[in-house]
XYZ file of C-alpha atoms in Angstrom:
425
model
C 0.051 0.213 0.145
C 1.255 3.434 -0.905
C 2.571 5.559 2.263
C 1.743 9.346 1.325
C 4.620 10.040 3.525
C 6.820 8.468 1.160
C 6.429 10.863 -1.448
C 6.608 13.834 0.984
C 10.123 12.675 1.920
C 11.171 12.588 -1.480
C 10.238 16.069 -1.945
C 12.007 16.966 1.300
C 14.971 15.299 0.293
C 15.187 16.617 -2.958
C 14.646 20.290 -2.126
C 17.662 20.225 0.488
C 19.882 17.711 -1.222
C 19.283 18.123 -5.177
C 22.265 20.418 -5.733
C 24.589 17.955 -4.041
C 23.476 15.332 -5.658
C 23.485 16.899 -9.061
C 26.877 18.030 -8.334
C 28.171 14.795 -7.334
C 26.742 13.028 -10.543
C 28.087 15.702 -12.722
C 31.687 15.272 -10.881
C 31.390 11.450 -11.778
C 30.042 11.624 -15.182
C 31.870 14.998 -16.391
C 28.745 15.990 -17.916
C 26.240 18.480 -16.625
C 23.390 17.520 -18.639
C 23.600 13.787 -18.055
C 23.907 14.311 -14.280
C 20.805 16.309 -14.190
C 19.069 13.633 -16.537
C 20.385 11.267 -14.114
C 18.901 12.674 -10.906
C 15.926 13.352 -12.284
C 15.196 9.488 -12.707
C 16.742 8.884 -9.507
C 13.722 11.098 -8.340
C 11.301 9.449 -10.673
C 12.313 6.016 -8.824
C 12.074 7.041 -5.235
C 8.429 8.343 -6.000
C 7.694 4.915 -7.030
C 9.670 2.855 -4.300
C 9.484 4.970 -1.195
C 5.853 5.104 -0.666
C 5.767 1.261 -1.180
C 8.675 0.112 0.425
C 9.778 2.998 2.967
C 12.247 5.876 3.311
C 15.725 4.185 3.085
C 18.090 4.636 5.903
C 20.144 7.709 3.829
C 17.711 9.029 1.619
C 20.373 11.085 -0.432
C 22.723 8.217 -0.491
C 19.999 6.260 -1.783
C 19.218 8.901 -4.650
C 23.240 9.035 -5.435
C 23.547 5.380 -5.711
C 20.622 5.056 -8.164
C 21.615 8.082 -9.936
C 25.182 6.604 -10.403
C 23.892 3.182 -11.550
C 21.609 4.726 -14.195
C 24.924 6.428 -15.305
C 26.703 3.269 -15.858
C 23.772 1.755 -17.309
C 23.524 4.633 -20.042
C 27.419 4.100 -20.776
C 26.624 0.157 -21.388
C 23.859 0.946 -23.363
C 26.109 3.265 -25.575
C 28.671 0.201 -25.366
C 31.651 2.781 -24.519
C 33.724 1.155 -21.913
C 36.092 3.951 -21.788
C 37.932 5.610 -18.857
C 34.789 7.364 -17.727
C 32.954 3.755 -17.455
C 36.049 2.283 -15.412
C 36.119 4.963 -13.091
C 32.221 4.716 -12.421
C 31.970 0.815 -12.334
C 35.256 0.969 -10.073
C 34.689 -1.662 -6.941
C 30.778 -1.464 -7.416
C 29.123 -4.885 -6.426
C 27.749 -7.023 -9.016
C 24.054 -6.262 -10.089
C 24.777 -2.604 -8.939
C 23.426 -1.049 -6.089
C 20.327 -2.067 -4.604
C 16.775 -0.026 -4.342
C 14.113 -0.097 -2.073
C 13.924 0.426 1.315
C 17.112 -1.278 2.812
C 20.137 0.970 2.740
C 22.781 -1.407 1.764
C 25.297 1.615 2.865
C 28.628 2.260 0.656
C 31.286 -0.337 0.598
C 34.400 0.637 2.437
C 36.145 1.943 -1.426
C 32.779 2.823 -2.811
C 32.098 6.213 -1.263
C 29.188 7.787 -2.892
C 30.646 11.377 -2.334
C 33.524 13.200 -0.248
C 32.107 14.961 2.503
C 35.157 17.177 1.751
C 34.019 18.026 -1.741
C 30.266 18.952 -1.390
C 30.720 22.696 -1.087
C 33.044 22.689 -4.049
C 30.368 20.625 -5.930
C 27.452 22.678 -5.130
C 29.806 25.754 -5.751
C 31.019 24.768 -9.266
C 27.289 23.563 -9.693
C 25.857 27.488 -8.927
C 28.542 28.697 -10.876
C 27.720 26.548 -13.946
C 23.781 26.903 -13.883
C 24.659 30.793 -13.935
C 27.061 30.789 -16.544
C 27.572 34.000 -18.613
C 26.737 31.994 -22.069
C 23.302 31.389 -20.901
C 20.422 34.350 -20.798
C 19.244 35.456 -17.712
C 15.829 33.497 -18.045
C 17.799 30.429 -18.935
C 19.856 30.703 -15.984
C 16.864 30.985 -13.528
C 15.133 28.389 -14.761
C 18.278 26.100 -14.670
C 19.329 27.574 -11.117
C 15.590 26.843 -9.595
C 15.809 23.208 -10.825
C 19.074 22.056 -10.103
C 20.413 24.068 -7.091
C 16.595 24.891 -5.558
C 15.153 21.382 -6.531
C 11.927 22.925 -7.898
C 10.292 20.893 -10.794
C 9.684 22.825 -13.875
C 5.849 23.067 -12.902
C 6.708 24.775 -9.915
C 8.697 27.232 -11.843
C 6.502 27.900 -14.565
C 3.843 28.761 -11.627
C 6.128 31.074 -10.164
C 6.993 33.024 -13.298
C 3.423 32.536 -15.077
C 4.949 31.059 -18.068
C 3.501 27.570 -19.466
C 5.693 24.279 -18.300
C 6.650 23.984 -21.668
C 8.587 27.076 -21.840
C 10.400 26.582 -18.617
C 11.252 23.099 -19.847
C 12.429 24.532 -23.302
C 14.388 26.938 -21.360
C 16.002 24.392 -19.140
C 16.885 22.079 -22.272
C 18.647 24.920 -24.311
C 20.437 25.887 -21.254
C 21.975 22.248 -21.007
C 22.348 22.340 -24.637
C 24.284 25.770 -24.471
C 26.555 24.700 -21.755
C 27.534 21.360 -23.918
C 28.039 23.046 -26.718
C 30.363 25.749 -25.192
C 32.241 23.139 -23.171
C 31.727 25.008 -20.170
C 33.701 22.802 -17.503
C 32.216 21.823 -14.172
C 34.652 23.427 -12.118
C 34.744 26.550 -9.375
C 36.086 29.472 -11.702
C 39.719 30.333 -11.707
C 40.276 33.519 -9.393
C 40.621 35.985 -12.026
C 37.353 34.872 -13.534
C 35.204 34.916 -10.377
C 34.328 38.536 -9.848
C 32.346 38.422 -13.264
C 31.110 35.059 -12.853
C 30.157 35.911 -9.277
C 28.405 38.937 -10.408
C 26.227 36.769 -12.760
C 25.192 34.237 -9.661
C 24.071 37.021 -7.694
C 22.056 38.536 -10.017
C 20.219 35.608 -10.897
C 19.356 35.070 -7.175
C 18.350 39.110 -6.934
C 16.127 38.351 -10.303
C 14.475 35.576 -8.653
C 13.807 37.171 -5.070
C 12.747 40.485 -7.122
C 10.007 38.839 -8.689
C 8.855 36.638 -5.413
C 8.785 39.836 -3.551
C 6.803 42.314 -6.189
C 4.943 39.925 -8.276
C 4.842 41.873 -11.977
C 1.760 40.200 -13.083
C -1.048 38.047 -11.584
C -3.229 38.477 -8.235
C -0.902 38.109 -5.800
C 1.386 40.756 -4.754
C 4.468 38.423 -3.465
C 5.165 34.901 -4.558
C 6.323 33.775 -1.017
C 7.693 30.513 -2.007
C 10.074 32.096 -4.993
C 11.319 34.663 -2.783
C 12.065 32.116 0.136
C 13.904 29.882 -2.330
C 16.003 33.044 -3.307
C 16.950 33.530 0.151
C 17.874 29.945 0.643
C 20.109 30.607 -2.252
C 21.666 33.446 -0.803
C 22.369 31.435 2.181
C 23.880 28.829 0.322
C 25.955 31.560 -1.138
C 27.162 32.969 2.255
C 28.151 29.687 3.560
C 30.247 28.692 0.573
C 32.060 31.832 -0.085
C 32.197 33.631 3.218
C 34.982 35.965 2.276
C 32.897 37.481 -0.464
C 31.102 40.767 1.184
C 28.761 41.368 -1.644
C 27.592 37.556 -0.937
C 26.995 38.729 2.345
C 25.077 42.219 1.353
C 22.754 40.435 -1.165
C 22.066 38.145 1.998
C 21.196 41.411 3.970
C 19.006 42.934 1.305
C 16.946 39.331 0.707
C 16.331 39.159 4.503
C 15.724 42.782 5.681
C 13.343 43.313 2.679
C 11.323 39.650 3.466
C 11.005 40.886 7.239
C 8.499 43.075 5.997
C 6.667 40.658 4.427
C 4.367 39.523 7.333
C 2.756 43.387 7.177
C 2.553 43.392 3.424
C -0.685 41.668 3.199
C -3.974 42.626 4.573
C -6.504 39.992 5.712
C -8.276 39.773 2.084
C -4.786 39.722 0.660
C -4.749 43.195 -0.331
C -1.275 45.216 -0.789
C -0.606 47.433 2.565
C 1.728 50.381 1.895
C 4.539 51.334 4.032
C 3.241 53.920 6.084
C -0.006 51.655 7.033
C 1.989 48.482 7.939
C 1.935 47.403 11.215
C 5.697 47.296 12.468
C 5.041 45.180 15.114
C 4.108 42.471 12.730
C 7.565 42.501 11.053
C 9.981 39.555 11.533
C 12.645 40.625 13.895
C 14.520 37.589 13.490
C 15.032 38.218 9.770
C 15.902 41.950 10.653
C 18.673 40.792 13.178
C 19.968 38.287 10.444
C 20.042 40.882 7.839
C 21.922 43.488 9.960
C 24.320 40.721 11.012
C 25.152 39.860 7.400
C 25.272 43.956 6.328
C 27.858 44.126 9.386
C 29.944 41.323 7.988
C 30.143 42.943 4.438
C 31.237 46.086 6.201
C 33.744 44.340 8.015
C 35.457 43.684 4.757
C 36.691 47.508 4.695
C 35.667 47.887 1.145
C 32.897 49.757 1.180
C 29.302 48.771 0.023
C 28.568 47.590 -3.357
C 25.327 47.398 -5.611
C 23.645 45.079 -3.312
C 25.400 46.862 0.099
C 23.829 49.997 -0.679
C 20.401 48.720 -1.440
C 20.679 46.481 2.147
C 21.758 49.697 3.715
C 18.522 51.783 2.838
C 16.394 48.588 3.608
C 18.006 48.770 7.018
C 17.195 52.479 7.459
C 13.480 51.274 7.081
C 13.872 48.291 9.301
C 15.022 50.226 12.441
C 12.669 53.037 12.015
C 9.709 53.254 14.374
C 7.550 54.862 11.461
C 7.969 56.209 8.227
C 7.874 60.284 9.733
C 11.098 58.635 11.705
C 13.029 57.197 8.956
C 16.254 58.813 8.372
C 14.933 59.677 4.808
C 18.379 61.998 4.572
C 20.600 59.027 4.872
C 18.426 57.253 2.293
C 18.723 60.128 -0.175
C 22.390 59.719 0.047
C 22.752 56.040 -0.185
C 20.288 56.036 -3.468
C 22.703 58.809 -4.718
C 25.523 56.727 -4.488
C 24.138 53.533 -5.968
C 23.256 55.918 -8.844
C 26.700 56.605 -9.267
C 27.722 52.931 -9.020
C 24.900 51.600 -10.853
C 23.118 54.474 -12.697
C 19.539 53.079 -13.791
C 16.193 55.099 -14.376
C 14.763 52.790 -11.483
C 17.173 53.879 -8.948
C 16.564 57.613 -10.052
C 12.879 56.994 -9.604
C 13.527 55.696 -5.879
C 15.857 58.339 -5.114
C 12.985 60.783 -5.979
C 10.672 59.244 -3.552
C 13.603 59.531 -1.248
C 13.827 63.203 -1.939
C 10.100 64.000 -1.702
C 10.211 62.240 2.095
C 13.490 64.181 3.170
C 12.545 67.827 1.268
C 9.102 67.729 -0.258
C 7.258 66.723 -3.128
C 8.355 70.181 -4.953
C 11.987 69.016 -4.896
C 11.428 65.315 -5.782
C 8.930 66.592 -9.077
C 11.730 67.777 -11.180
C 13.414 64.846 -10.638
C 10.356 62.867 -11.762
C 9.445 64.790 -14.594
C 13.190 64.361 -16.224
C 12.512 60.568 -16.213
C 9.167 61.260 -18.306
C 11.023 61.786 -21.363
C 12.705 58.487 -21.530
C 11.722 54.881 -22.563
C 12.152 52.798 -19.360
C 8.993 53.671 -18.119
C 7.180 53.685 -20.954
C 4.964 50.679 -20.386
C 5.378 50.513 -16.575
C 3.105 51.789 -14.022
C 5.719 52.923 -11.571
C 6.757 56.162 -13.175
C 3.019 57.521 -13.481
C 2.245 56.342 -9.863
C 4.884 58.229 -8.170
C 3.967 61.258 -10.115
C 0.480 61.168 -9.596
C 1.155 60.510 -5.670
C 3.799 63.741 -5.865
C 1.161 66.027 -7.844
C -1.751 65.049 -5.037
C 0.741 66.162 -2.140
C 0.876 69.272 -4.079
C -2.584 69.836 -4.222
C -2.781 69.650 -8.165
C -5.585 67.074 -8.131
C -6.612 66.960 -11.833
C -3.085 66.255 -13.066
C -2.727 63.504 -10.096
C -6.089 62.018 -11.309
C -4.697 61.858 -15.114
C -1.253 60.042 -13.845
C -2.964 57.495 -11.766
C -5.555 56.787 -14.382
C -2.416 56.064 -16.604
C -0.730 54.020 -14.107
C -3.944 51.897 -13.551
C -4.271 51.300 -17.166
C -0.298 49.956 -16.972
C -0.643 47.952 -14.115
C -0.227 44.247 -14.491
C -0.744 43.282 -11.030
C -4.056 42.692 -9.777
C -3.214 43.896 -6.322
C -1.043 46.895 -6.942
C -3.952 48.112 -9.266
C -6.161 48.184 -6.747
C -3.935 50.138 -4.318
C -4.017 52.788 -7.170
C -7.588 52.442 -7.781
C -8.284 53.448 -4.280
C -6.058 56.245 -4.208
C -7.680 57.510 -7.529
C -11.256 57.286 -5.678
C -9.834 58.990 -2.816
C -9.114 62.156 -4.896
């Protein structure tokens, strides 16, 4: 009789250990695409076997053993008894590894993975799945699949795209990595800064979509944001000497700390000035501030994520919106604008200026952005401009801007907030 706890165990083990499993299989086979396929086959076998026969004593080892045995079978089918096959088959017992609830345990000379290599495998896997030869969309899908352990269906639901689209992205990503002969390794020291930037960018993109859903009827996708936090924590353990890794983790923790207060009882969006700060996650704030302190201890100054984390910290420690250190936030946005200039940073600076110096000081900044194409199809600029005009008492102009923002907004919850603002006028 099938045991439902078996399927739950499969899901839990896969979410926690998928990166180690795929990483170890990649090291054994030397083929990233093959390793990912082998891990999926082992997962499929576990979904059949564990509910029926029970969870093995060493679940991750069971999956690795099955994946390794499938690799040997694949090489046999190809009739290639080369060095790869010899290395894989060395000292493996006759008939391969057993499956089922009884864990035979590895033979003394047949260690499934080297405990000292686990972090290196995971780190190499992270750099491989976020390699610069891949598009950002492909890197996100592959990272969530092999590091996060999410299924294609889960990724598709998170980004509101068809499952077939996600599967196609993952397939193309693996083919691209193979065609480019991307080695499964932690990149050389001189290549790491650029490659690390890509890894952190992918994690940041995942969190951004989770914390502010670009479309759909939910203002946040907590599973997606939580997965990005988990990936950032993995990176902070794997690369503890990199300050920007700690800065990204700080930004994610400090931002996520406000999540409990961002939704009302019916799922509606609650703006910052209306949030009950008693509901903010104080543990997450403490973790975020500790991570930011680690980044500061490096003595290199804040980078792209560090400046954003410092802004988030200003909000996290303030008792209320009026008591927030808006002048410091303006300075931090100015620094961020010099480091990584973008219309979005400039728009956020305008909001901070409006809080520190009044809406009249901020409106020229926003007007300067209106002539460009950056916000042509976005609700953000007319939404901010409408709010500034409302505060200045120019209500007819504010109505026009808010109506434009409502037309452009793709998220139903955010559209409802804008509609309430318009109705209040």
